[in-house]
Tab-separated table of C-alpha atoms and ligand atoms in Angstrom:
chain	number	residue	atom	x	y	z
A	30	MET	CA	17.088	-8.460	3.261
A	31	PHE	CA	13.406	-9.839	2.962
A	32	ALA	CA	10.561	-8.262	4.504
A	33	ILE	CA	6.670	-8.861	4.999
A	34	ALA	CA	3.340	-8.411	4.378
A	35	VAL	CA	-0.359	-8.295	4.219
A	36	PRO	CA	-1.405	-11.565	2.437
A	37	GLY	CA	-1.974	-10.090	-0.830
A	38	LEU	CA	0.580	-7.128	-1.047
A	39	GLY	CA	3.415	-8.820	-1.587
A	40	PRO	CA	3.311	-7.970	-5.934
A	41	ILE	CA	3.025	-4.603	-4.756
A	42	VAL	CA	5.411	-4.548	-2.877
A	43	SER	CA	7.720	-6.389	-4.712
A	44	ARG	CA	7.129	-3.846	-7.780
A	45	GLU	CA	7.681	-1.241	-5.612
A	46	LEU	CA	11.022	-2.547	-3.934
A	47	ASP	CA	12.361	-2.984	-7.565
A	48	ARG	CA	11.390	0.736	-8.927
A	49	LEU	CA	14.145	1.856	-5.411
A	50	PRO	CA	17.569	2.385	-7.070
A	51	GLY	CA	19.952	-0.412	-5.733
A	52	ILE	CA	17.198	-3.055	-4.650
A	53	THR	CA	16.818	-5.499	-6.705
A	54	VAL	CA	13.763	-8.605	-5.940
A	55	GLN	CA	15.001	-12.328	-5.917
A	56	ASP	CA	12.356	-14.113	-5.097
A	57	ALA	CA	8.608	-14.145	-3.273
A	58	GLY	CA	6.431	-16.357	-1.691
A	59	PHE	CA	4.151	-16.461	1.256
A	60	ASP	CA	4.749	-18.298	4.181
A	61	GLY	CA	0.991	-19.015	5.106
A	62	ARG	CA	0.498	-15.971	7.191
A	63	SER	CA	2.320	-13.433	5.487
A	64	ASP	CA	3.617	-12.279	2.215
A	65	PHE	CA	7.656	-12.914	2.151
A	66	ILE	CA	9.452	-10.580	-0.510
A	67	VAL	CA	12.995	-11.344	-0.608
A	68	PHE	CA	15.756	-9.373	-1.994
A	69	GLU	CA	18.712	-7.656	-1.855
A	70	VAL	CA	19.905	-3.691	-1.283
A	71	ALA	CA	23.360	-2.375	-2.393
A	72	ARG	CA	25.304	0.178	0.000
A	73	GLY	CA	23.240	2.604	1.307
A	74	GLY	CA	19.864	1.824	-0.389
A	75	ARG	CA	18.021	0.288	3.356
A	76	GLY	CA	16.725	3.239	4.419
A	77	ALA	CA	14.854	3.535	1.688
A	78	VAL	CA	13.245	-0.213	2.758
A	79	PHE	CA	11.769	1.288	5.482
A	80	ASP	CA	10.536	4.471	4.484
A	81	LEU	CA	8.797	2.984	1.800
A	82	GLY	CA	6.253	1.778	4.611
A	83	LEU	CA	4.561	-0.734	2.953
A	84	THR	CA	6.247	-3.917	4.878
A	85	GLU	CA	4.947	-5.266	8.101
A	86	ASP	CA	8.926	-6.564	8.955
A	87	VAL	CA	12.207	-5.496	7.728
A	88	PHE	CA	14.698	-8.290	7.988
A	89	VAL	CA	18.540	-9.069	7.517
A	90	GLU	CA	18.436	-12.266	5.943
A	91	VAL	CA	21.135	-15.193	7.535
A	92	GLY	CA	20.609	-17.673	5.078
A	93	ARG	CA	18.210	-19.402	2.904
A	94	THR	CA	18.249	-23.329	1.973
A	95	LEU	CA	16.028	-26.366	0.681
A	96	ARG	CA	14.271	-29.270	2.282
A	97	SER	CA	15.775	-30.644	-1.232
A	98	GLU	CA	19.146	-30.273	0.459
A	99	GLY	CA	17.955	-32.556	3.393
A	100	ASP	CA	14.583	-32.286	5.164
A	101	LYS	CA	15.648	-32.830	8.042
A	102	PRO	CA	15.057	-29.624	10.636
A	103	GLY	CA	18.688	-29.953	12.382
A	104	TRP	CA	20.488	-30.107	8.796
A	105	ILE	CA	18.258	-26.776	7.501
A	106	ALA	CA	19.386	-24.926	11.159
A	107	GLY	CA	23.009	-25.711	10.316
A	108	ARG	CA	23.268	-25.318	6.892
A	109	ILE	CA	21.000	-21.558	6.964
A	110	TRP	CA	22.641	-20.612	10.345
A	111	ARG	CA	26.677	-19.882	9.755
A	112	PRO	CA	28.677	-17.857	11.463
A	113	GLU	CA	30.226	-16.146	8.785
A	114	ARG	CA	27.107	-15.022	7.355
A	115	VAL	CA	25.961	-14.377	10.597
A	116	GLN	CA	28.247	-12.063	11.396
A	117	ARG	CA	27.680	-10.116	8.806
A	118	ALA	CA	24.052	-9.863	9.529
A	119	LEU	CA	24.849	-9.019	13.364
A	120	SER	CA	27.012	-5.719	11.443
A	121	VAL	CA	23.903	-4.515	9.997
A	122	TRP	CA	21.716	-5.080	13.254
A	123	ALA	CA	23.658	-3.485	14.776
A	124	GLU	CA	23.855	-0.292	12.650
A	125	GLU	CA	19.979	-0.001	12.580
A	126	VAL	CA	18.829	-1.638	15.114
A	127	ARG	CA	21.378	-0.560	18.336
A	128	PRO	CA	24.956	-1.508	19.419
A	129	LEU	CA	25.649	-5.343	20.343
A	130	SER	CA	27.317	-6.235	23.200
A	131	GLY	CA	28.377	-9.868	24.315
A	132	ALA	CA	25.389	-11.042	26.064
A	133	MET	CA	22.087	-10.276	24.276
A	134	THR	CA	18.764	-11.863	24.978
A	135	PHE	CA	17.250	-13.858	21.848
A	136	ARG	CA	14.711	-15.840	20.439
A	137	VAL	CA	13.269	-17.810	17.026
A	138	ILE	CA	10.274	-17.630	15.772
A	139	ALA	CA	9.936	-20.873	13.040
A	140	ARG	CA	7.010	-21.337	10.141
A	141	VAL	CA	6.945	-24.159	8.146
A	142	LEU	CA	4.105	-24.889	4.753
A	143	GLN	CA	3.740	-28.104	5.912
A	144	GLU	CA	4.376	-30.731	8.833
A	145	ARG	CA	4.536	-34.001	7.101
A	146	SER	CA	8.512	-34.368	7.737
A	147	PHE	CA	9.106	-32.623	11.246
A	148	MET	CA	7.178	-29.971	13.263
A	149	ARG	CA	7.552	-26.097	13.167
A	150	THR	CA	8.322	-26.685	17.217
A	151	GLU	CA	11.227	-28.562	16.135
A	152	LEU	CA	12.469	-26.572	13.865
A	153	ARG	CA	12.946	-23.448	16.386
A	154	ARG	CA	14.043	-25.925	18.971
A	155	GLN	CA	17.322	-27.368	16.619
A	156	LEU	CA	17.884	-23.481	15.242
A	157	THR	CA	17.589	-21.946	18.918
A	158	ASP	CA	20.094	-25.353	19.602
A	159	ALA	CA	23.007	-23.785	16.325
A	160	ILE	CA	22.311	-20.740	17.631
A	161	GLN	CA	23.395	-21.490	21.213
A	162	ARG	CA	26.010	-23.370	19.971
A	163	ASP	CA	27.340	-20.121	17.510
A	164	ARG	CA	26.886	-17.807	20.729
A	165	PRO	CA	27.116	-19.212	24.290
A	166	LYS	CA	26.692	-15.917	26.461
A	167	TRP	CA	23.241	-15.264	24.189
A	168	ARG	CA	20.335	-16.133	26.743
A	169	PHE	CA	16.678	-17.169	25.582
A	170	GLY	CA	14.304	-13.830	26.183
A	171	ASP	CA	10.403	-13.406	25.673
A	172	PRO	CA	10.405	-10.442	24.783
A	173	ALA	CA	13.940	-10.411	23.092
A	174	GLN	CA	16.549	-7.614	21.776
A	175	ILE	CA	16.878	-10.180	18.620
A	176	GLU	CA	14.771	-12.009	16.692
A	177	VAL	CA	15.646	-14.703	14.641
A	178	TRP	CA	13.026	-15.299	12.260
A	179	ILE	CA	13.161	-18.841	10.098
A	180	SER	CA	9.769	-19.334	7.542
A	181	GLU	CA	9.332	-21.805	4.543
A	182	TYR	CA	8.206	-19.109	2.052
A	183	SER	CA	7.687	-21.101	-0.772
A	184	ALA	CA	7.368	-24.325	-0.247
A	185	GLY	CA	10.827	-26.376	0.701
A	186	ARG	CA	12.177	-22.788	0.493
A	187	PHE	CA	13.645	-21.508	3.936
A	188	VAL	CA	14.582	-17.978	4.638
A	189	ALA	CA	15.657	-16.710	7.993
A	190	GLY	CA	16.797	-13.669	9.643
A	191	LEU	CA	17.362	-11.018	12.212
A	192	ARG	CA	14.113	-8.847	12.459
A	193	LEU	CA	15.165	-4.842	11.789
A	194	SER	CA	11.841	-3.280	12.466
A	195	ASP	CA	11.193	-2.327	15.963
A	196	ALA	CA	7.325	-4.030	17.505
A	197	GLY	CA	7.274	-0.269	19.544
A	198	MET	CA	7.112	1.997	16.071
A	199	ARG	CA	4.060	0.497	14.975
A	200	GLN	CA	2.484	2.006	18.116
A	201	HIS	CA	-0.838	2.858	17.490
A	202	GLU	CA	-0.101	2.590	13.719
A	203	GLY	CA	1.331	5.641	13.831
A	204	ARG	CA	-2.423	7.439	14.295
A	205	LEU	CA	-2.797	9.863	17.858
A	206	VAL	CA	-5.825	8.591	17.855
A	207	GLU	CA	-7.858	5.449	17.074
A	208	ARG	CA	-10.675	4.700	15.610
A	209	GLU	CA	-12.215	1.127	15.507
A	210	GLY	CA	-12.024	-0.385	11.464
A	211	ALA	CA	-8.686	2.032	11.212
A	212	LEU	CA	-6.856	0.815	8.400
A	213	ARG	CA	-3.038	-0.891	8.198
A	214	PRO	CA	-1.330	1.964	6.818
A	215	THR	CA	0.798	-0.572	5.391
A	216	VAL	CA	-2.885	-0.984	2.827
A	217	ALA	CA	-3.498	2.291	3.025
A	218	GLY	CA	0.319	3.638	1.601
A	219	ALA	CA	-0.207	0.877	-0.896
A	220	MET	CA	-4.051	2.029	-2.030
A	221	VAL	CA	-2.387	5.451	-2.472
A	222	ARG	CA	0.932	4.311	-4.209
A	223	LEU	CA	-1.954	2.309	-7.038
A	224	ALA	CA	-3.346	5.414	-7.557
A	225	GLY	CA	-0.078	6.398	-9.681
A	226	ASP	CA	2.338	9.197	-9.426
A	227	PRO	CA	0.889	12.440	-7.202
A	228	ASP	CA	-1.050	14.720	-9.300
A	229	GLY	CA	-2.339	17.483	-7.559
A	230	LEU	CA	-5.468	16.616	-5.133
A	231	LEU	CA	-6.516	13.498	-3.718
A	232	ILE	CA	-9.696	12.466	-1.814
A	233	ASP	CA	-11.043	9.702	0.477
A	234	PRO	CA	-15.261	10.755	0.643
A	235	CYS	CA	-15.387	7.392	3.540
A	236	CYS	CA	-12.207	9.454	5.425
A	237	GLY	CA	-12.857	7.232	9.499
A	238	SER	CA	-9.172	7.933	11.300
A	239	GLY	CA	-7.881	9.443	8.050
A	240	THR	CA	-4.926	6.519	6.941
A	241	ILE	CA	-5.597	7.074	3.421
A	242	LEU	CA	-4.799	11.070	3.666
A	243	GLY	CA	-2.055	10.905	5.717
A	244	GLU	CA	-0.400	8.018	3.049
A	245	ALA	CA	-1.147	10.665	0.725
A	246	LEU	CA	0.475	13.601	2.155
A	247	THR	CA	4.043	11.440	2.848
A	248	ALA	CA	4.266	9.906	-0.739
A	249	GLY	CA	3.940	14.045	-2.064
A	250	TRP	CA	0.301	14.406	-2.842
A	251	GLU	CA	-0.400	18.677	-3.046
A	252	ALA	CA	-2.993	18.323	-0.670
A	253	ALA	CA	-5.589	15.470	0.522
A	254	LYS	CA	-9.605	16.201	1.343
A	255	GLY	CA	-11.463	13.745	3.660
A	256	SER	CA	-15.137	13.179	4.397
A	257	ASP	CA	-16.669	11.454	6.591
A	258	ILE	CA	-20.942	10.743	7.686
A	259	ASP	CA	-19.727	10.303	11.010
A	260	PRO	CA	-18.772	13.590	12.879
A	261	GLU	CA	-16.838	12.246	15.695
A	262	ALA	CA	-14.464	10.227	12.216
A	263	VAL	CA	-13.870	13.367	11.198
A	264	GLU	CA	-12.700	14.998	14.101
A	265	ILE	CA	-10.181	12.433	14.829
A	266	ALA	CA	-9.227	12.548	11.092
A	267	ARG	CA	-8.939	16.140	11.645
A	268	ARG	CA	-6.129	15.619	14.954
A	269	ASN	CA	-4.576	12.275	12.810
A	270	VAL	CA	-3.803	14.497	9.647
A	271	PRO	CA	-3.826	18.234	10.831
A	272	ASP	CA	-2.654	19.647	7.350
A	273	ALA	CA	-5.718	17.975	5.546
A	274	ASP	CA	-8.685	19.331	4.909
A	275	ILE	CA	-11.773	17.314	6.527
A	276	HIS	CA	-15.394	17.456	6.367
A	277	LEU	CA	-18.568	16.032	7.446
A	278	GLY	CA	-19.936	14.919	4.301
A	279	ASP	CA	-22.157	11.439	2.631
A	280	ALA	CA	-20.110	10.258	-0.061
A	281	ARG	CA	-23.400	9.793	-2.036
A	282	LYS	CA	-22.796	13.413	-2.715
A	283	LEU	CA	-19.635	15.343	-2.397
A	284	ASP	CA	-18.809	18.324	-2.282
A	285	VAL	CA	-16.576	18.389	-4.926
A	286	ALA	CA	-16.252	20.386	-8.517
A	287	ASP	CA	-15.769	18.214	-11.564
A	288	ALA	CA	-12.846	16.804	-12.892
A	289	SER	CA	-10.680	18.307	-9.844
A	290	VAL	CA	-9.399	15.328	-8.286
A	291	GLY	CA	-6.425	13.149	-9.395
A	292	GLY	CA	-6.463	10.274	-7.159
A	293	CYS	CA	-9.659	9.273	-5.101
A	294	VAL	CA	-8.476	5.951	-2.554
A	295	SER	CA	-11.497	4.857	-0.139
A	296	ASN	CA	-11.783	2.110	2.382
A	297	LEU	CA	-15.618	2.140	1.987
A	298	PRO	CA	-17.893	0.857	5.073
A	299	PHE	CA	-17.571	-2.670	4.237
A	300	GLY	CA	-17.222	-5.426	7.145
A	301	GLN	CA	-18.550	-5.937	10.987
A	302	GLN	CA	-17.676	-2.484	12.335
A	303	TYR	CA	-19.242	-0.043	9.685
A	304	SER	CA	-23.043	-0.523	7.327
A	305	VAL	CA	-24.451	1.864	4.975
A	306	GLU	CA	-27.488	2.939	4.920
A	307	GLY	CA	-30.421	1.203	2.346
A	308	ASP	CA	-29.408	-1.582	-0.263
A	309	MET	CA	-25.293	-2.191	-0.706
A	310	ASN	CA	-25.325	-1.679	-4.171
A	311	VAL	CA	-27.785	0.881	-4.619
A	312	TRP	CA	-25.268	3.167	-2.243
A	313	LEU	CA	-22.670	1.779	-3.817
A	314	GLN	CA	-23.339	2.817	-7.485
A	315	ASN	CA	-24.158	6.058	-6.124
A	316	VAL	CA	-20.698	6.378	-4.385
A	317	LEU	CA	-19.030	5.230	-7.589
A	318	ARG	CA	-21.315	7.586	-9.715
A	319	GLU	CA	-19.670	10.828	-7.377
A	320	MET	CA	-16.347	9.182	-7.733
A	321	ALA	CA	-16.537	9.220	-11.809
A	322	ARG	CA	-17.819	12.449	-11.785
A	323	VAL	CA	-14.928	14.439	-9.641
A	324	THR	CA	-11.651	12.676	-10.405
A	325	ARG	CA	-10.827	13.821	-14.058
A	326	SER	CA	-9.949	11.655	-17.031
A	327	GLY	CA	-6.480	9.804	-16.648
A	328	GLY	CA	-6.516	9.856	-12.696
A	329	ARG	CA	-7.741	6.477	-10.495
A	330	VAL	CA	-10.229	5.607	-7.893
A	331	VAL	CA	-9.097	3.014	-5.962
A	332	LEU	CA	-11.109	1.309	-3.451
A	333	LEU	CA	-11.153	-1.580	-0.693
A	334	ALA	CA	-13.794	-3.342	-0.621
A	335	PRO	CA	-14.761	-7.234	-0.706
A	336	ASP	CA	-16.785	-7.189	-3.759
A	337	ILE	CA	-17.902	-4.468	-6.503
A	338	PRO	CA	-20.405	-5.825	-9.172
A	339	ARG	CA	-19.550	-4.807	-12.840
A	340	SER	CA	-23.021	-4.275	-13.049
A	341	ILE	CA	-22.681	-1.019	-10.761
A	342	VAL	CA	-19.619	0.657	-12.316
A	343	PRO	CA	-20.236	3.899	-14.435
A	344	ALA	CA	-18.645	3.308	-17.649
A	345	GLN	CA	-15.877	6.289	-16.878
A	346	LEU	CA	-14.600	3.579	-14.309
A	347	ARG	CA	-12.273	1.139	-16.639
A	348	MET	CA	-10.857	-1.801	-14.300
A	349	ARG	CA	-6.987	-1.778	-14.003
A	350	ASP	CA	-6.412	-3.790	-11.390
A	351	ARG	CA	-7.475	-6.079	-8.796
A	352	PHE	CA	-5.505	-7.328	-5.543
A	353	GLN	CA	-6.941	-10.043	-3.494
A	354	ILE	CA	-5.891	-9.378	0.101
A	355	ARG	CA	-6.624	-10.785	3.641
A	356	LEU	CA	-7.120	-8.173	6.272
A	357	LEU	CA	-7.431	-9.954	9.823
A	358	GLY	CA	-8.339	-13.434	8.378
A	359	THR	CA	-10.579	-11.662	5.929
A	360	ARG	CA	-10.597	-11.458	2.393
A	361	THR	CA	-11.204	-8.426	0.278
A	362	THR	CA	-10.067	-6.439	-2.670
A	363	ILE	CA	-8.282	-3.256	-3.816
A	364	TRP	CA	-10.027	-2.638	-6.566
A	365	VAL	CA	-8.467	-0.284	-9.339
A	366	TYR	CA	-10.001	1.826	-11.325
A	367	ASP	CA	-8.782	4.794	-14.356
A	368	ARG	CA	-11.141	7.155	-15.305
A	369	THR	CA	-11.210	7.718	-18.910
A	370	GLY	CA	-12.936	10.036	-21.541
B	414	SAM	C1	-13.647	1.181	6.749
B	414	SAM	S1	-14.186	2.568	7.173
B	414	SAM	C2	-13.295	3.354	7.003
B	414	SAM	C3	-11.740	3.553	8.236
B	414	SAM	C4	-10.738	4.549	7.074
B	414	SAM	N1	-10.103	4.000	5.998
B	414	SAM	C5	-9.652	4.518	8.420
B	414	SAM	O1	-8.416	3.834	8.688
B	414	SAM	O2	-9.778	4.804	9.893
B	414	SAM	C6	-15.542	2.951	6.286
B	414	SAM	C7	-15.573	4.320	6.657
B	414	SAM	O3	-17.269	5.233	5.979
B	414	SAM	C8	-17.473	5.844	6.975
B	414	SAM	N2	-19.267	5.847	6.474
B	414	SAM	C9	-20.391	5.068	6.201
B	414	SAM	N3	-21.241	5.640	4.831
B	414	SAM	C10	-21.032	6.996	5.000
B	414	SAM	C11	-21.258	7.697	3.912
B	414	SAM	N4	-22.441	7.136	3.191
B	414	SAM	N5	-20.597	8.626	3.257
B	414	SAM	C12	-19.440	9.195	4.144
B	414	SAM	N6	-18.640	8.412	4.904
B	414	SAM	C13	-19.736	7.207	4.981
B	414	SAM	C14	-18.609	5.033	7.867
B	414	SAM	O4	-18.562	6.691	9.037
B	414	SAM	C15	-16.626	4.766	8.285
B	414	SAM	O5	-15.714	5.312	9.032
């Protein structure tokens, strides 16, 4: 199988997949738009991949090939679409998506890292032809029942597969009420995982529509508490995550006892939609001081923000990790701190 993820989340997804029983990560890459993780799943392990909630899409692999084995689009399509392997992939597709019928609609999505030898559109055409030779009753459709992806996921390496995840599953990203600037749930899920194993209370002091709080409860945190300075956000978050405790509040002065929190995870108000009052670094310094105060020793603070200057981070927060990611084409960073002392 393989999965795609938000650019920059690949290493986190690989690590989490490798921790699941029966799953072995074999390869990883980036095709110019998404991170790719290629892995093997033992019987019965597929459900856990979907439950992980960190991937944008999951595919059953049809084949892999290298440019070095013959760099012509027709040859690549022929090497990758091998009827006996396709048959096996189709039976997985039928188990996960819907029963197969003789006449299915299909379409091909092709991505290449460079177009020196051939264009991406030529690879798409050649793979479409190879599929039609193998499955004469299948018809092109858009949208289609079966989506076949072929991608150069690292220089010279191609993988192809059938998409198992359904776009309908992602409608509203699982949120009841949408609010501008809401975080992708896969990124929220990754941030919650970076806060470590669930340990009591997790807070998000800039909770917006509540995406992080929802992921925290799903991940097994006992309690999730959120606050936001915007009353409308509070109302929306309460509707999206009724099991979390959500209040109006300013992240610079948290209504939370000292050392009472196991994880503090937040998508800070940077970017086009949200700004902060006054000087950004002063704001951030005050917020970090509060986060350090409420997080117990051994807990973690995980933040999404383009930049957090080291000089304003309180001494009790020691940087553990940093992941550069891309969201809607914009670079930003997940910062992970250990609460020491
Ligand atoms: C990037 S948004 C969070 C989005 C959220 N993760 C979601 O999925 O909807 C940042 C939030 O910080 C809030 N905010 C701005 N200044 C704040 C402050 N001083 N205290 C608390 N929240 C604040 C904004 O109202 C906004 O909802």
